[in-house]
Tab-separated table of C-alpha atoms in Angstrom:
chain	number	residue	atom	x	y	z
A	1	MET	CA	-145.032	-10.026	-19.614
A	2	ASN	CA	-146.754	-6.795	-20.610
A	3	GLU	CA	-144.251	-4.451	-22.332
A	4	THR	CA	-146.481	-1.395	-21.893
A	5	PHE	CA	-145.432	1.271	-19.381
A	6	LEU	CA	-148.069	1.956	-16.758
A	7	ALA	CA	-147.775	5.665	-15.929
A	8	ILE	CA	-148.942	6.181	-12.359
A	9	ILE	CA	-149.784	9.864	-12.084
A	10	ASN	CA	-150.081	11.934	-8.932
A	11	PRO	CA	-152.032	14.913	-10.314
A	12	ALA	CA	-151.545	16.883	-7.076
A	13	ALA	CA	-147.736	16.700	-7.252
A	14	GLY	CA	-145.863	19.959	-7.530
A	15	GLY	CA	-148.776	21.898	-6.099
A	16	GLY	CA	-151.006	20.721	-8.941
A	17	ARG	CA	-148.527	21.542	-11.717
A	18	CYS	CA	-148.277	17.870	-12.556
A	19	ARG	CA	-151.885	17.838	-13.719
A	20	GLU	CA	-151.206	20.763	-16.062
A	21	ARG	CA	-147.988	19.398	-17.615
A	22	VAL	CA	-148.466	15.645	-17.785
A	23	GLY	CA	-150.528	15.571	-20.981
A	24	ALA	CA	-147.835	17.091	-23.183
A	25	ALA	CA	-145.134	14.869	-21.653
A	26	LEU	CA	-147.117	11.672	-22.291
A	27	ASP	CA	-147.939	12.755	-25.847
A	28	ARG	CA	-144.234	13.207	-26.564
A	29	LEU	CA	-143.428	9.725	-25.253
A	30	ARG	CA	-146.193	8.153	-27.327
A	31	SER	CA	-144.830	9.956	-30.388
A	32	ALA	CA	-141.477	8.292	-29.686
A	33	GLY	CA	-143.147	4.884	-29.922
A	34	ILE	CA	-143.447	4.178	-26.202
A	35	ARG	CA	-146.602	2.276	-25.338
A	36	LEU	CA	-148.352	3.821	-22.349
A	37	GLU	CA	-151.350	3.283	-20.161
A	38	THR	CA	-152.233	5.644	-17.324
A	39	ALA	CA	-153.685	5.523	-13.832
A	40	GLU	CA	-154.206	8.492	-11.500
A	41	THR	CA	-153.815	8.405	-7.755
A	42	SER	CA	-156.479	9.879	-5.508
A	43	ALA	CA	-155.023	9.557	-2.002
A	44	ALA	CA	-151.857	8.766	-0.080
A	45	GLY	CA	-150.846	5.138	-0.622
A	46	HIS	CA	-152.915	4.758	-3.790
A	47	ALA	CA	-149.843	4.448	-6.042
A	48	THR	CA	-148.703	1.452	-3.977
A	49	GLN	CA	-152.052	-0.263	-4.486
A	50	ILE	CA	-152.083	0.473	-8.230
A	51	ALA	CA	-148.523	-0.816	-8.726
A	52	ARG	CA	-149.109	-3.971	-6.692
A	53	GLU	CA	-152.260	-4.902	-8.583
A	54	ALA	CA	-150.687	-4.122	-11.960
A	55	TYR	CA	-147.613	-6.226	-11.168
A	56	GLY	CA	-149.924	-9.117	-10.383
A	57	ARG	CA	-151.526	-8.669	-13.828
A	58	GLY	CA	-148.156	-8.943	-15.557
A	59	TYR	CA	-146.971	-5.330	-15.821
A	60	ARG	CA	-143.211	-4.966	-15.412
A	61	LYS	CA	-142.701	-1.379	-16.625
A	62	PHE	CA	-143.846	1.558	-14.550
A	63	LEU	CA	-143.567	5.313	-14.877
A	64	ALA	CA	-143.628	7.468	-11.734
A	65	VAL	CA	-145.281	10.769	-12.675
A	66	GLY	CA	-144.864	13.151	-9.740
A	67	GLY	CA	-142.142	13.541	-7.122
A	68	ASP	CA	-140.076	11.356	-4.817
A	69	GLY	CA	-143.197	10.355	-2.890
A	70	THR	CA	-144.818	8.873	-6.007
A	71	SER	CA	-141.698	6.801	-6.770
A	72	TYR	CA	-141.520	5.645	-3.157
A	73	GLU	CA	-145.117	4.435	-3.196
A	74	ILE	CA	-144.650	2.577	-6.479
A	75	VAL	CA	-141.530	0.810	-5.193
A	76	ASN	CA	-143.475	-0.356	-2.146
A	77	GLY	CA	-146.116	-1.769	-4.484
A	78	LEU	CA	-143.439	-3.826	-6.216
A	79	PHE	CA	-141.931	-5.050	-2.946
A	80	PRO	CA	-144.852	-5.829	-0.597
A	81	GLU	CA	-144.469	-4.859	3.047
A	82	SER	CA	-146.721	-7.630	4.376
A	83	GLY	CA	-147.373	-11.294	3.755
A	84	SER	CA	-145.260	-14.411	3.987
A	85	GLN	CA	-141.625	-14.643	2.939
A	86	GLU	CA	-142.764	-16.842	0.069
A	87	SER	CA	-145.138	-14.226	-1.321
A	88	ARG	CA	-142.521	-11.498	-0.964
A	89	SER	CA	-140.017	-13.629	-2.869
A	90	GLN	CA	-142.466	-14.284	-5.677
A	91	VAL	CA	-143.305	-10.636	-6.181
A	92	SER	CA	-139.846	-9.133	-5.818
A	93	GLY	CA	-138.096	-11.842	-7.783
A	94	PHE	CA	-135.818	-12.717	-4.863
A	95	GLY	CA	-135.550	-16.003	-3.039
A	96	SER	CA	-135.084	-16.387	0.709
A	97	GLN	CA	-131.342	-15.711	0.414
A	98	GLY	CA	-131.805	-12.531	-1.630
A	99	VAL	CA	-130.754	-14.233	-4.879
A	100	LEU	CA	-132.408	-13.047	-8.058
A	101	ALA	CA	-134.871	-15.696	-9.235
A	102	ALA	CA	-135.841	-14.698	-12.792
A	103	GLU	CA	-135.187	-11.734	-15.057
A	104	ASP	CA	-138.851	-11.368	-15.930
A	105	GLN	CA	-139.667	-10.751	-12.268
A	106	VAL	CA	-137.575	-7.553	-12.122
A	107	ALA	CA	-139.606	-4.399	-12.688
A	108	THR	CA	-138.405	-1.315	-14.565
A	109	LEU	CA	-139.169	2.137	-13.196
A	110	GLY	CA	-139.004	5.322	-15.253
A	111	PHE	CA	-139.663	8.864	-14.090
A	112	LEU	CA	-141.464	12.005	-15.169
A	113	PRO	CA	-140.308	14.398	-12.419
A	114	LEU	CA	-143.262	16.754	-12.184
A	115	GLY	CA	-143.354	17.013	-8.390
A	116	THR	CA	-141.675	19.184	-5.786
A	117	GLY	CA	-138.703	16.961	-5.023
A	118	ASN	CA	-136.825	14.555	-7.301
A	119	SER	CA	-133.641	13.823	-5.380
A	120	PHE	CA	-132.977	10.313	-6.701
A	121	LEU	CA	-132.535	11.473	-10.310
A	122	ARG	CA	-129.776	13.935	-9.353
A	123	ASP	CA	-127.305	11.040	-9.112
A	124	PHE	CA	-127.541	10.477	-12.851
A	125	GLU	CA	-127.366	14.028	-14.161
A	126	ASP	CA	-124.445	15.174	-16.276
A	127	GLY	CA	-123.722	18.700	-15.109
A	128	ALA	CA	-121.674	19.510	-18.212
A	129	SER	CA	-124.596	18.889	-20.576
A	130	GLY	CA	-126.937	21.315	-18.826
A	131	ILE	CA	-129.813	18.877	-19.451
A	132	ARG	CA	-131.610	18.177	-16.198
A	133	GLY	CA	-134.894	17.236	-14.609
A	134	LEU	CA	-137.826	16.468	-16.861
A	135	GLU	CA	-135.949	16.832	-20.159
A	136	ARG	CA	-133.222	14.403	-19.121
A	137	ALA	CA	-135.793	11.895	-17.836
A	138	MET	CA	-137.694	12.150	-21.132
A	139	GLN	CA	-134.529	11.569	-23.148
A	140	ALA	CA	-133.691	8.487	-21.074
A	141	LEU	CA	-137.144	7.041	-21.773
A	142	GLU	CA	-136.939	7.832	-25.481
A	143	ALA	CA	-133.490	6.182	-25.681
A	144	ARG	CA	-134.762	3.100	-23.762
A	145	ARG	CA	-131.803	3.614	-21.420
A	146	SER	CA	-131.960	1.651	-18.156
A	147	ARG	CA	-129.625	0.259	-15.515
A	148	PRO	CA	-129.841	-1.940	-12.405
A	149	CYS	CA	-130.589	-0.334	-9.046
A	150	ASP	CA	-130.428	-1.693	-5.519
A	151	VAL	CA	-133.461	-1.528	-3.249
A	152	MET	CA	-133.088	-0.945	0.491
A	153	ARG	CA	-135.387	-2.846	2.868
A	154	LEU	CA	-136.168	-1.539	6.352
A	155	THR	CA	-137.810	-4.061	8.627
A	156	HIS	CA	-139.735	-2.634	11.574
A	157	ASN	CA	-142.131	-3.895	14.231
A	158	ASP	CA	-145.122	-3.840	11.893
A	159	GLY	CA	-143.572	-5.145	8.662
A	160	ALA	CA	-141.178	-3.683	6.107
A	161	ILE	CA	-140.773	-0.730	3.771
A	162	TYR	CA	-138.602	-0.388	0.684
A	163	TYR	CA	-136.742	2.605	-0.716
A	164	THR	CA	-134.241	3.615	-3.385
A	165	ASN	CA	-133.020	7.006	-2.121
A	166	LEU	CA	-132.352	7.285	1.625
A	167	LEU	CA	-133.668	6.908	5.146
A	168	SER	CA	-132.666	9.324	7.926
A	169	VAL	CA	-133.209	9.657	11.660
A	170	GLY	CA	-132.289	12.614	13.843
A	171	PHE	CA	-132.094	16.238	12.737
A	172	ALA	CA	-133.204	15.781	9.104
A	173	ALA	CA	-136.161	13.631	10.128
A	174	ASP	CA	-137.076	16.050	12.937
A	175	VAL	CA	-137.172	18.969	10.489
A	176	ALA	CA	-139.200	16.993	7.946
A	177	ALA	CA	-141.663	15.836	10.609
A	178	LEU	CA	-142.121	19.371	11.950
A	179	ARG	CA	-142.798	20.729	8.478
A	180	HIS	CA	-145.205	17.893	7.671
A	181	ARG	CA	-147.200	18.253	10.893
A	182	ARG	CA	-147.255	22.017	11.381
A	183	PHE	CA	-146.158	23.932	8.278
A	184	GLN	CA	-147.154	21.780	5.315
A	185	GLY	CA	-149.144	24.572	3.674
A	186	LEU	CA	-146.373	27.177	3.851
A	187	GLY	CA	-144.185	25.873	1.034
A	188	GLN	CA	-140.510	26.793	1.142
A	189	PHE	CA	-141.102	29.183	4.033
A	190	GLY	CA	-142.447	26.273	6.060
A	191	TYR	CA	-139.277	24.315	5.350
A	192	LEU	CA	-137.048	27.223	6.445
A	193	LEU	CA	-139.155	27.758	9.563
A	194	SER	CA	-138.813	24.067	10.420
A	195	ILE	CA	-135.021	24.282	10.043
A	196	PHE	CA	-134.941	27.323	12.343
A	197	LEU	CA	-136.996	25.552	15.020
A	198	GLY	CA	-134.898	22.421	14.587
A	199	LEU	CA	-131.764	24.468	15.219
A	200	ALA	CA	-133.352	26.004	18.291
A	201	ARG	CA	-134.163	22.600	19.740
A	202	LEU	CA	-131.179	20.669	18.302
A	203	ASP	CA	-131.978	17.366	19.958
A	204	ARG	CA	-128.754	15.384	19.718
A	205	ARG	CA	-129.550	11.925	20.995
A	206	PRO	CA	-128.494	8.294	20.535
A	207	PHE	CA	-129.999	5.918	17.973
A	208	PRO	CA	-128.268	2.645	18.888
A	209	VAL	CA	-127.146	0.870	15.704
A	210	ARG	CA	-124.800	-1.962	14.853
A	211	VAL	CA	-123.329	-2.346	11.384
A	212	GLU	CA	-121.874	-5.581	10.040
A	213	GLY	CA	-118.575	-6.454	11.635
A	214	GLN	CA	-119.295	-4.611	14.886
A	215	GLY	CA	-119.826	-6.535	18.095
A	216	GLU	CA	-121.558	-3.791	20.060
A	217	PHE	CA	-124.308	-1.317	19.324
A	218	ASP	CA	-123.124	2.270	18.859
A	219	SER	CA	-125.124	4.338	21.371
A	220	ARG	CA	-123.233	7.610	21.085
A	221	ARG	CA	-125.262	10.811	20.773
A	222	CYS	CA	-125.467	12.208	17.272
A	223	LEU	CA	-127.036	14.921	15.144
A	224	PHE	CA	-128.274	12.459	12.533
A	225	LEU	CA	-127.812	9.042	10.980
A	226	THR	CA	-128.651	8.404	7.343
A	227	PHE	CA	-128.739	5.145	5.383
A	228	ASN	CA	-128.374	5.834	1.691
A	229	ASN	CA	-128.653	4.228	-1.693
A	230	SER	CA	-128.124	7.474	-3.621
A	231	LYS	CA	-126.307	10.725	-2.970
A	232	PHE	CA	-128.889	13.509	-2.739
A	233	THR	CA	-131.788	14.556	-0.550
A	234	GLY	CA	-133.960	17.647	-0.624
A	235	GLY	CA	-133.162	18.036	-4.308
A	236	THR	CA	-129.691	19.575	-3.885
A	237	MET	CA	-128.258	18.363	-0.548
A	238	MET	CA	-125.466	15.827	-1.148
A	239	ILE	CA	-125.861	13.935	2.101
A	240	ALA	CA	-123.991	10.798	0.939
A	241	PRO	CA	-121.350	11.770	-1.644
A	242	ASP	CA	-119.902	8.244	-1.831
A	243	ALA	CA	-123.190	6.392	-2.378
A	244	VAL	CA	-123.519	4.150	-5.456
A	245	THR	CA	-126.965	2.939	-6.491
A	246	ASP	CA	-125.909	-0.508	-7.733
A	247	ASP	CA	-123.018	-1.603	-5.488
A	248	GLY	CA	-125.094	-3.822	-3.168
A	249	LEU	CA	-124.216	-1.644	-0.176
A	250	ILE	CA	-125.830	0.819	2.227
A	251	GLU	CA	-123.904	4.092	2.468
A	252	TYR	CA	-124.111	4.855	6.207
A	253	VAL	CA	-123.339	8.454	7.231
A	254	ARG	CA	-123.207	9.577	10.855
A	255	TRP	CA	-122.707	13.102	12.153
A	256	GLY	CA	-121.915	13.318	15.861
A	257	PRO	CA	-123.205	15.836	18.438
A	258	ILE	CA	-122.146	19.021	16.672
A	259	GLY	CA	-123.289	22.276	18.349
A	260	ARG	CA	-125.542	24.983	16.920
A	261	LEU	CA	-122.764	27.322	15.844
A	262	GLY	CA	-120.785	24.451	14.373
A	263	LEU	CA	-123.803	23.257	12.411
A	264	ILE	CA	-124.560	26.758	11.103
A	265	ARG	CA	-120.930	27.236	10.056
A	266	ASN	CA	-120.915	23.863	8.290
A	267	LEU	CA	-124.425	23.950	6.824
A	268	ALA	CA	-123.116	24.677	3.327
A	269	THR	CA	-120.977	21.522	3.411
A	270	LEU	CA	-124.152	19.421	3.360
A	271	TYR	CA	-124.741	20.682	-0.186
A	272	ASP	CA	-121.337	19.817	-1.638
A	273	GLY	CA	-120.775	16.623	0.364
A	274	THR	CA	-117.723	17.849	2.265
A	275	HIS	CA	-119.509	17.460	5.629
A	276	THR	CA	-118.236	13.862	5.671
A	277	ARG	CA	-114.730	15.289	6.243
A	278	HIS	CA	-115.782	16.961	9.508
A	279	PRO	CA	-114.085	15.485	12.613
A	280	LEU	CA	-117.486	14.459	14.023
A	281	ALA	CA	-118.635	12.784	10.797
A	282	GLU	CA	-118.212	9.133	9.815
A	283	ARG	CA	-119.179	7.029	6.803
A	284	GLN	CA	-119.147	3.328	5.976
A	285	ALA	CA	-120.438	1.160	3.136
A	286	VAL	CA	-122.127	-1.892	4.668
A	287	ARG	CA	-124.584	-4.653	3.774
A	288	ARG	CA	-126.707	-4.619	6.922
A	289	VAL	CA	-127.546	-2.347	9.834
A	290	GLU	CA	-129.385	-3.373	13.023
A	291	PHE	CA	-131.212	-1.065	15.441
A	292	GLN	CA	-131.745	-1.335	19.187
A	293	LEU	CA	-134.305	1.411	19.817
A	294	ASP	CA	-136.514	1.900	22.873
A	295	GLY	CA	-139.573	2.581	20.721
A	296	PRO	CA	-140.803	4.233	17.524
A	297	VAL	CA	-138.927	7.242	16.125
A	298	ASP	CA	-139.595	9.678	13.289
A	299	VAL	CA	-137.867	8.664	10.083
A	300	MET	CA	-137.621	10.443	6.745
A	301	VAL	CA	-137.607	7.979	3.872
A	302	ASP	CA	-137.502	9.171	0.242
A	303	GLY	CA	-139.130	12.448	1.288
A	304	GLU	CA	-141.894	10.802	3.342
A	305	VAL	CA	-142.229	11.124	7.127
A	306	LEU	CA	-143.102	7.990	9.106
A	307	THR	CA	-142.945	6.953	12.752
A	308	LEU	CA	-141.523	3.443	13.058
A	309	GLU	CA	-139.749	1.154	15.484
A	310	CYS	CA	-136.848	0.211	13.218
A	311	ARG	CA	-135.199	-3.210	13.446
A	312	ALA	CA	-132.785	-3.576	10.525
A	313	ILE	CA	-131.877	-2.372	7.036
A	314	ASP	CA	-130.537	-4.688	4.369
A	315	VAL	CA	-130.074	-4.571	0.590
A	316	LEU	CA	-131.765	-6.287	-2.338
A	317	PRO	CA	-128.969	-5.968	-4.926
A	318	SER	CA	-130.061	-4.914	-8.438
A	319	ALA	CA	-133.679	-5.653	-7.527
A	320	LEU	CA	-135.006	-2.953	-9.841
A	321	ARG	CA	-134.132	-1.425	-13.198
A	322	VAL	CA	-134.367	2.359	-13.444
A	323	VAL	CA	-134.663	4.394	-16.624
A	324	VAL	CA	-132.094	7.154	-16.171
């Protein structure tokens, strides 16, 4: 297998700041003895194509240069969303029962967080050290420090997608979809405006789901459901404080039909993780979740907004190594 890192660069990440800063970061890594090759993306989905083709050529080490969206696309290149079960097993390194087939099939993913959002990396920061973001990611690469990481698989009517951070439906997805479709060019103001409009509408509705061990689908109305591998979203929001990235489990968080005033009063608890103590909140760690939806819904997955008819989420345990 090729021991060289393939750095997949989204030059537009971070409002174009990635293009300006990536050269110095790559030079530092090369000076530390890390072998690198580079490829730039030119459109949405391009990182997936680059990663998939490179994996087929024997690359097993990848570097996501950008934000959460770049990492998400690379992961989906390593775990194809189409094709036969046999081809998926060959590429991901997992057999039909989800059992790891061979160590040399498992890819390693490092990060140069030069984009707008880098929520996944927050799980691994040491607050006491004061070293965060790009510097901490660089130090992890220089130290050759890696660990196993689960990969979540969502199957839907048209195939499957894979993620390492979280997938949400309900309020969070509604806000993200509104920003993406109407206020994308307004930066942080667009995000705040989307939250305000989301509060005004506050569509609390059912998303029927059944987790392992339950006989019936849960069709109660809710503010949101989120299915997590790691703790953070939006950079600083600790939506799943009990999530562990290598425990082989989905951290499922549900917040029931809280009202506008209640949500406003408790908004700060979403940032320190104490929202899970609210009387309308629930959490479970499970291996599989099934959906019984009437049709496609907006989902937010690792910072991306998609419209999908979800069927089920399961876990590929330790399917990836991450440099953190």
